[in-house]
XYZ file of C-alpha atoms in Angstrom:
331
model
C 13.926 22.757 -33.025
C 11.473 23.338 -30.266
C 12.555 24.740 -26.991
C 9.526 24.464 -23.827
C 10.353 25.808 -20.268
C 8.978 23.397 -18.038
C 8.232 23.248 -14.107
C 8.161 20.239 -11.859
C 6.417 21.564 -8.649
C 6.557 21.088 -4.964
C 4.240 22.321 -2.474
C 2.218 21.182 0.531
C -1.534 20.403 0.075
C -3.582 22.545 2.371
C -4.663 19.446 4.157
C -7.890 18.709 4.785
C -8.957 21.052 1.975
C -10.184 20.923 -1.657
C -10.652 23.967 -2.282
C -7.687 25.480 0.060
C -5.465 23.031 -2.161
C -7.055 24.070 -5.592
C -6.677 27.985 -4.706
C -2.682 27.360 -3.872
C -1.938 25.390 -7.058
C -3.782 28.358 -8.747
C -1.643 30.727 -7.454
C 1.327 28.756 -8.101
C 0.324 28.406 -11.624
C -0.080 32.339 -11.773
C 2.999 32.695 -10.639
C 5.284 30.243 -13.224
C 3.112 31.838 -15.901
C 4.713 35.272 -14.447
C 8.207 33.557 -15.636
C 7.413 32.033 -18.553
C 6.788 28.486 -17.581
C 4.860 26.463 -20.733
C 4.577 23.090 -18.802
C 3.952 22.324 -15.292
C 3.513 19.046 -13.214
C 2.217 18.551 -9.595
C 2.156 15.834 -7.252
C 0.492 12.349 -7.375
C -2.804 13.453 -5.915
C -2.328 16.365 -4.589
C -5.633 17.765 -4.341
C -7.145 17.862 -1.792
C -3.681 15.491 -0.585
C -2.072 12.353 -0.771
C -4.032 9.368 1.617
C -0.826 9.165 4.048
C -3.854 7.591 6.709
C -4.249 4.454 4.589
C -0.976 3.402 5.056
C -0.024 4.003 8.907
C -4.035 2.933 10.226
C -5.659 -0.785 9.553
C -8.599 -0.652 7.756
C -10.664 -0.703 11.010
C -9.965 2.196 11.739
C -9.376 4.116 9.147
C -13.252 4.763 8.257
C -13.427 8.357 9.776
C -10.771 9.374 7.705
C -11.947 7.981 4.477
C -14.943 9.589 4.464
C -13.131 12.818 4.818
C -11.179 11.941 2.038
C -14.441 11.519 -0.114
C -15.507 14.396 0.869
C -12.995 16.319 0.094
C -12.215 14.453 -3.318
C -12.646 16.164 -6.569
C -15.615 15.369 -9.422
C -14.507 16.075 -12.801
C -15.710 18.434 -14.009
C -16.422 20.408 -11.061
C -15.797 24.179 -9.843
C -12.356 22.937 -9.080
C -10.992 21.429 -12.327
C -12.938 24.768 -13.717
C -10.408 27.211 -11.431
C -7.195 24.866 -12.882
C -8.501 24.802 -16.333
C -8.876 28.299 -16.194
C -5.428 29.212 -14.694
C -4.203 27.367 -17.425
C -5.811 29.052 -19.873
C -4.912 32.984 -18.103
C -1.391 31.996 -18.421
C -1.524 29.681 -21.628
C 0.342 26.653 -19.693
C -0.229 23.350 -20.147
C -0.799 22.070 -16.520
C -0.748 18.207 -15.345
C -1.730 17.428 -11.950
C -2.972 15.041 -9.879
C -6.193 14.242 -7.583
C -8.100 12.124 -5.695
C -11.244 11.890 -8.120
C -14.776 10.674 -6.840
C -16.900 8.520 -9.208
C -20.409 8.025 -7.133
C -19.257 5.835 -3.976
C -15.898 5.342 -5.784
C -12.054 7.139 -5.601
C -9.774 6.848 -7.978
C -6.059 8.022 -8.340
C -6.752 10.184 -10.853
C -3.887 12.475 -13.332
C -5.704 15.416 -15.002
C -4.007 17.143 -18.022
C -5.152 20.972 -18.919
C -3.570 22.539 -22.301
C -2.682 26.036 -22.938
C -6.403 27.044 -23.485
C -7.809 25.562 -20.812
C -9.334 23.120 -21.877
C -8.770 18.866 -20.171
C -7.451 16.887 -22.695
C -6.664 13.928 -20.497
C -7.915 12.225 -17.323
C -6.466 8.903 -16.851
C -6.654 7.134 -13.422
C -4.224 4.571 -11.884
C -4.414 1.100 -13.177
C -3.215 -0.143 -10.184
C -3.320 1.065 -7.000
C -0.348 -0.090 -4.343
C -0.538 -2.388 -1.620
C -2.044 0.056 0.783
C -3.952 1.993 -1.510
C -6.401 -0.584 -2.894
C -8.394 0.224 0.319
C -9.008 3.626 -0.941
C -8.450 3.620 -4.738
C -10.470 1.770 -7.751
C -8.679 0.475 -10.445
C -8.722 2.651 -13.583
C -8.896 1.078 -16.794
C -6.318 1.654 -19.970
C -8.147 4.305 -21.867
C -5.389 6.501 -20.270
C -2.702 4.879 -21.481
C -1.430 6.969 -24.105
C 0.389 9.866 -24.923
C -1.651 13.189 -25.769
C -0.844 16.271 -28.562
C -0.875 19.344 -26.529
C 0.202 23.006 -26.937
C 3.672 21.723 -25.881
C 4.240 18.467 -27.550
C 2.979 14.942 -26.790
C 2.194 14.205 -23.367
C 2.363 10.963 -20.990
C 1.642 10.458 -17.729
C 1.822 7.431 -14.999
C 1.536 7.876 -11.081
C 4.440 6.402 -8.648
C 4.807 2.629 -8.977
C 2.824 2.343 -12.342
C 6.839 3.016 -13.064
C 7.061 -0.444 -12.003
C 5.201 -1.956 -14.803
C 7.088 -2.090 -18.083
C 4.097 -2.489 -20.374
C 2.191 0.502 -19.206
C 5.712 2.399 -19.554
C 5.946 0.829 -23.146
C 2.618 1.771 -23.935
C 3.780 5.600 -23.241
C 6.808 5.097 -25.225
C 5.387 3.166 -27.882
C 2.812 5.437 -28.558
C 5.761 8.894 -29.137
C 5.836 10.828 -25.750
C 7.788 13.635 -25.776
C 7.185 14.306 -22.042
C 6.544 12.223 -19.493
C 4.850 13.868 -16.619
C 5.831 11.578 -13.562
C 3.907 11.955 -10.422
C 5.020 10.456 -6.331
C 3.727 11.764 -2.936
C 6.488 13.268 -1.254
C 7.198 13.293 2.576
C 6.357 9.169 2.341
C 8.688 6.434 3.212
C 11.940 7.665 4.010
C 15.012 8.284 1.749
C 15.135 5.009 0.104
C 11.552 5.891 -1.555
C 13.425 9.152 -3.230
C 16.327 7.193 -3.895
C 13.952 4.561 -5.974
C 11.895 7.658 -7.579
C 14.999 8.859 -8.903
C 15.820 5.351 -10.198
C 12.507 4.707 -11.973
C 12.398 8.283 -13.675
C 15.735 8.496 -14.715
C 15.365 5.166 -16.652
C 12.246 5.531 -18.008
C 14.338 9.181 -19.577
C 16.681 6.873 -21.122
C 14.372 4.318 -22.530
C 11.645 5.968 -23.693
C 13.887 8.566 -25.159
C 11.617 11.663 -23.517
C 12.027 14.430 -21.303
C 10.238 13.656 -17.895
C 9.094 15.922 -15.240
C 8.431 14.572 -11.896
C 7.083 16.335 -8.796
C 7.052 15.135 -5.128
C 4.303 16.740 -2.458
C 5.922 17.810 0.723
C 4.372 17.736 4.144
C 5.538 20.803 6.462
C 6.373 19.706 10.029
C 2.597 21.003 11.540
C 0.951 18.773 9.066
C 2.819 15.998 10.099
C 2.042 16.672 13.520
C -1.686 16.677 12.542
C -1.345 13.488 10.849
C 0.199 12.264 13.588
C -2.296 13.253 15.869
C -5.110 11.858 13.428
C -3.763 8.587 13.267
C -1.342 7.662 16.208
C 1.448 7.281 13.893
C 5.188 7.704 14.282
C 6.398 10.631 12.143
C 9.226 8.476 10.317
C 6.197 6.748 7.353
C 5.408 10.671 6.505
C 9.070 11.601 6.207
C 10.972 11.995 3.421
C 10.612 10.381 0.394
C 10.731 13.757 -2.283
C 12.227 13.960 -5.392
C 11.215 16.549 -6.920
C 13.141 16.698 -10.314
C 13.388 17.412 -14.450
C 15.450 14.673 -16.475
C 16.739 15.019 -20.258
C 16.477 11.872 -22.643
C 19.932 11.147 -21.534
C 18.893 10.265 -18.152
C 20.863 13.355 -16.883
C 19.104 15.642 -14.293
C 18.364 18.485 -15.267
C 18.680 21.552 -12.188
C 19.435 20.394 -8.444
C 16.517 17.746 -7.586
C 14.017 19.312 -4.294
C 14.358 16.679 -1.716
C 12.673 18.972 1.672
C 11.136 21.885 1.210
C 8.622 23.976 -1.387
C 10.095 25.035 -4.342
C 10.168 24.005 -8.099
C 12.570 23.427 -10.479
C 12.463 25.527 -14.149
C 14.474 23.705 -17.014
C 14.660 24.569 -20.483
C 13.568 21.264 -22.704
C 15.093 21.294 -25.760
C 13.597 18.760 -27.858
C 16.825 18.444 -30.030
C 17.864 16.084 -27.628
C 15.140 13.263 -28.149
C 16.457 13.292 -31.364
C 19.932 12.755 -30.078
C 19.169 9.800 -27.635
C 16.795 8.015 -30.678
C 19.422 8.401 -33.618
C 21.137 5.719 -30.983
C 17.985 4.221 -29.362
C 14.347 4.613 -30.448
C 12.583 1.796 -28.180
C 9.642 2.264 -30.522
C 11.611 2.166 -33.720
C 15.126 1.017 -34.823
C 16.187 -0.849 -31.847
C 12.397 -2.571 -31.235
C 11.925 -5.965 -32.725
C 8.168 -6.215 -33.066
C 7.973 -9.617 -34.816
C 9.983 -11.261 -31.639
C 8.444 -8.974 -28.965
C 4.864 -6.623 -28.602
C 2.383 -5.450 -26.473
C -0.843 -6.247 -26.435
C -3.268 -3.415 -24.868
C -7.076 -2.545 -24.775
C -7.497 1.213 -24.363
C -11.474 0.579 -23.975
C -13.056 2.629 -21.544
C -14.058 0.198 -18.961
C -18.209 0.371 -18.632
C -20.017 -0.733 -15.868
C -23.011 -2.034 -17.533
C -23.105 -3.661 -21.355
C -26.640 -3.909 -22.509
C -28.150 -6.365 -25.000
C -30.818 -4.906 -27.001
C -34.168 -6.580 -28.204
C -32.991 -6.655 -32.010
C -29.673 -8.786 -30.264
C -31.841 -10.423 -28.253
C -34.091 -11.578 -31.328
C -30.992 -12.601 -33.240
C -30.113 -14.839 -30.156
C -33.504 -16.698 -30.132
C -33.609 -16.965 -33.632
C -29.945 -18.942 -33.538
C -30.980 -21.222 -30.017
C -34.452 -21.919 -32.172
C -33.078 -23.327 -35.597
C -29.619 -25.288 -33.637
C -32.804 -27.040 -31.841
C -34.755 -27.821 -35.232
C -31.437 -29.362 -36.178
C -30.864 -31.103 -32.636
C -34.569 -32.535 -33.461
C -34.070 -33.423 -37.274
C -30.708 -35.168 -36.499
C -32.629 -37.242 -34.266
């Protein structure tokens, strides 16, 4: 049975920075792939860093530092999901991470998933921003929700409070994840925010009968201060709040959980134990009832613009023309 080593990873962004951000998760990656790590996760949007302004400033005045934020934020593909991709490949890790990503005028809360060769075999973006967020994030559509083949095994991913929203969970679990890469910010609303990370992951473990591997950002104390200083807020919002953390299909954690600090935890995922948990519950199998209960989903990419073309168009004006022939001949 297979047997992955696995890294859930907790740094600080080099705030204020794309590309200071992308070069430390680079290095970080070169260094697990110096102990063997296959798998790695980082933080909910942790390149160039989380939007911590959105949710201490009203929108009035949080303009100058949204536009700092877009231009900071990451295209994809750009020289910086190149540099991750290519880490990825140097070191033959499958890497998941996330970002803010910039679509024209538009950010989204994007996850990014690299396998071993280097090449992105996933960018989903968060269907649903939270309360604070929708002032900075779109919403992303469902083409991302489903779980990927990779190098390692089959791969899901959902950001923060999408763990509040049992159908895009079943979706994951429904469509065979062997991992679920989990994704919070980290130094953000106190200790009842890790205590309810570590809630949501752990069950979502035991239900969807997968390994997951979450990571937290941190925020060092000078960043705070800067943030601080940025905003006029109180330190106490952009404190706390990490859970950093690997859990089996059991629900049990796996390795002490990071809750201050940088630092990652390593665990060995031996996938002998999804079979364990689903010989007694398989949420997508033997203990489902599909003809009582289902979900209904539509993974099409979202488009902008839907065009109707002049052969359509024809067909149209050929229908409206003969339904008035009959209008006229019934009168």
């Amino acid at each position: 049975m297979t047997t992955i080593k696995a890294a859930a990873v907790q740094i600080s962004p080099v705030l204020y920075s794309r590309e200071g951000t992308v070069k430390k998760v680079v290095e970080k990656v070169m260094e697990l792939g110096r102990q063997g790590v296959q798998f790695a996760t980082f933080s909910e949007a942790i390149v160039p860093y989380y939007p911590y302004f959105s949710f201490v400033q009203p929108p009035f005045q949080m303009g100058a530092e949204q536009l700092r934020l877009i231009e900071q934020a990451v295209t994809v593909p750009s020289a910086a999901t190149h540099a991750v991709g290519e880490a990825s490949r140097q070191n033959g890790m499958v890497v998941s991470i996330g970002v803010n990503e910039r679509d024209g005028g538009t950010l989204f809360n994007a996850q990014l998933l690299f396998d071993a060769d280097g090449t992105l075999i996933q960018r989903r973006r968060k269907i649903s921003p939270t309360y604070h967020e929708r002032m900075i994030w779109g919403q992303g559509d469902g083409s991302g929700l489903r779980a990927v083949d990779s190098a390692v095994g089959r791969i899901g991913q959902l950001v923060c409070w999408e763990h509040y929203n049992p159908l895009a969970r079943y979706a994951l679990m429904a469509d065979g994840e062997q991992i679920h890469s989990s994704m919070y910010p980290g130094s953000f609303g106190g200790d009842i925010f890790a205590e309810q990370t570590q809630v949501n992951i752990r069950q979502h473990a035991l239900e969807s009968g997968c390994f997951v591997v979450n990571a937290t950002a941190w925020l060092n104390a000078d960043q705070q201060a800067q943030i601080m200083h940025d905003t006029g807020c109180p330190v106490g919002p952009i404190s706390s709040g990490c859970f950093t953390a690997i859990v089996s299909p059991q629900g049990e954690l796996i390795g002490e959980p990071l809750r201050s600090g940088e630092g990652v935890v390593i665990a060995d995922l031996d996938f002998s134990l999804i079979d364990k948990r689903k010989r007694q519950m398989d949420s997508r199998g033997h203990y489902s009832r599909p003809e009582l209960l289902s979900l209904l989903i539509d993974r099409a990419p979202a488009a902008y613009v839907h065009e109707r073309n002049a052969h359509s168009m024809s067909i149209v004006n050929a229908i409206g023309d003969d339904c008035a022939v009959l209008v006229g001949e019934s009168r």
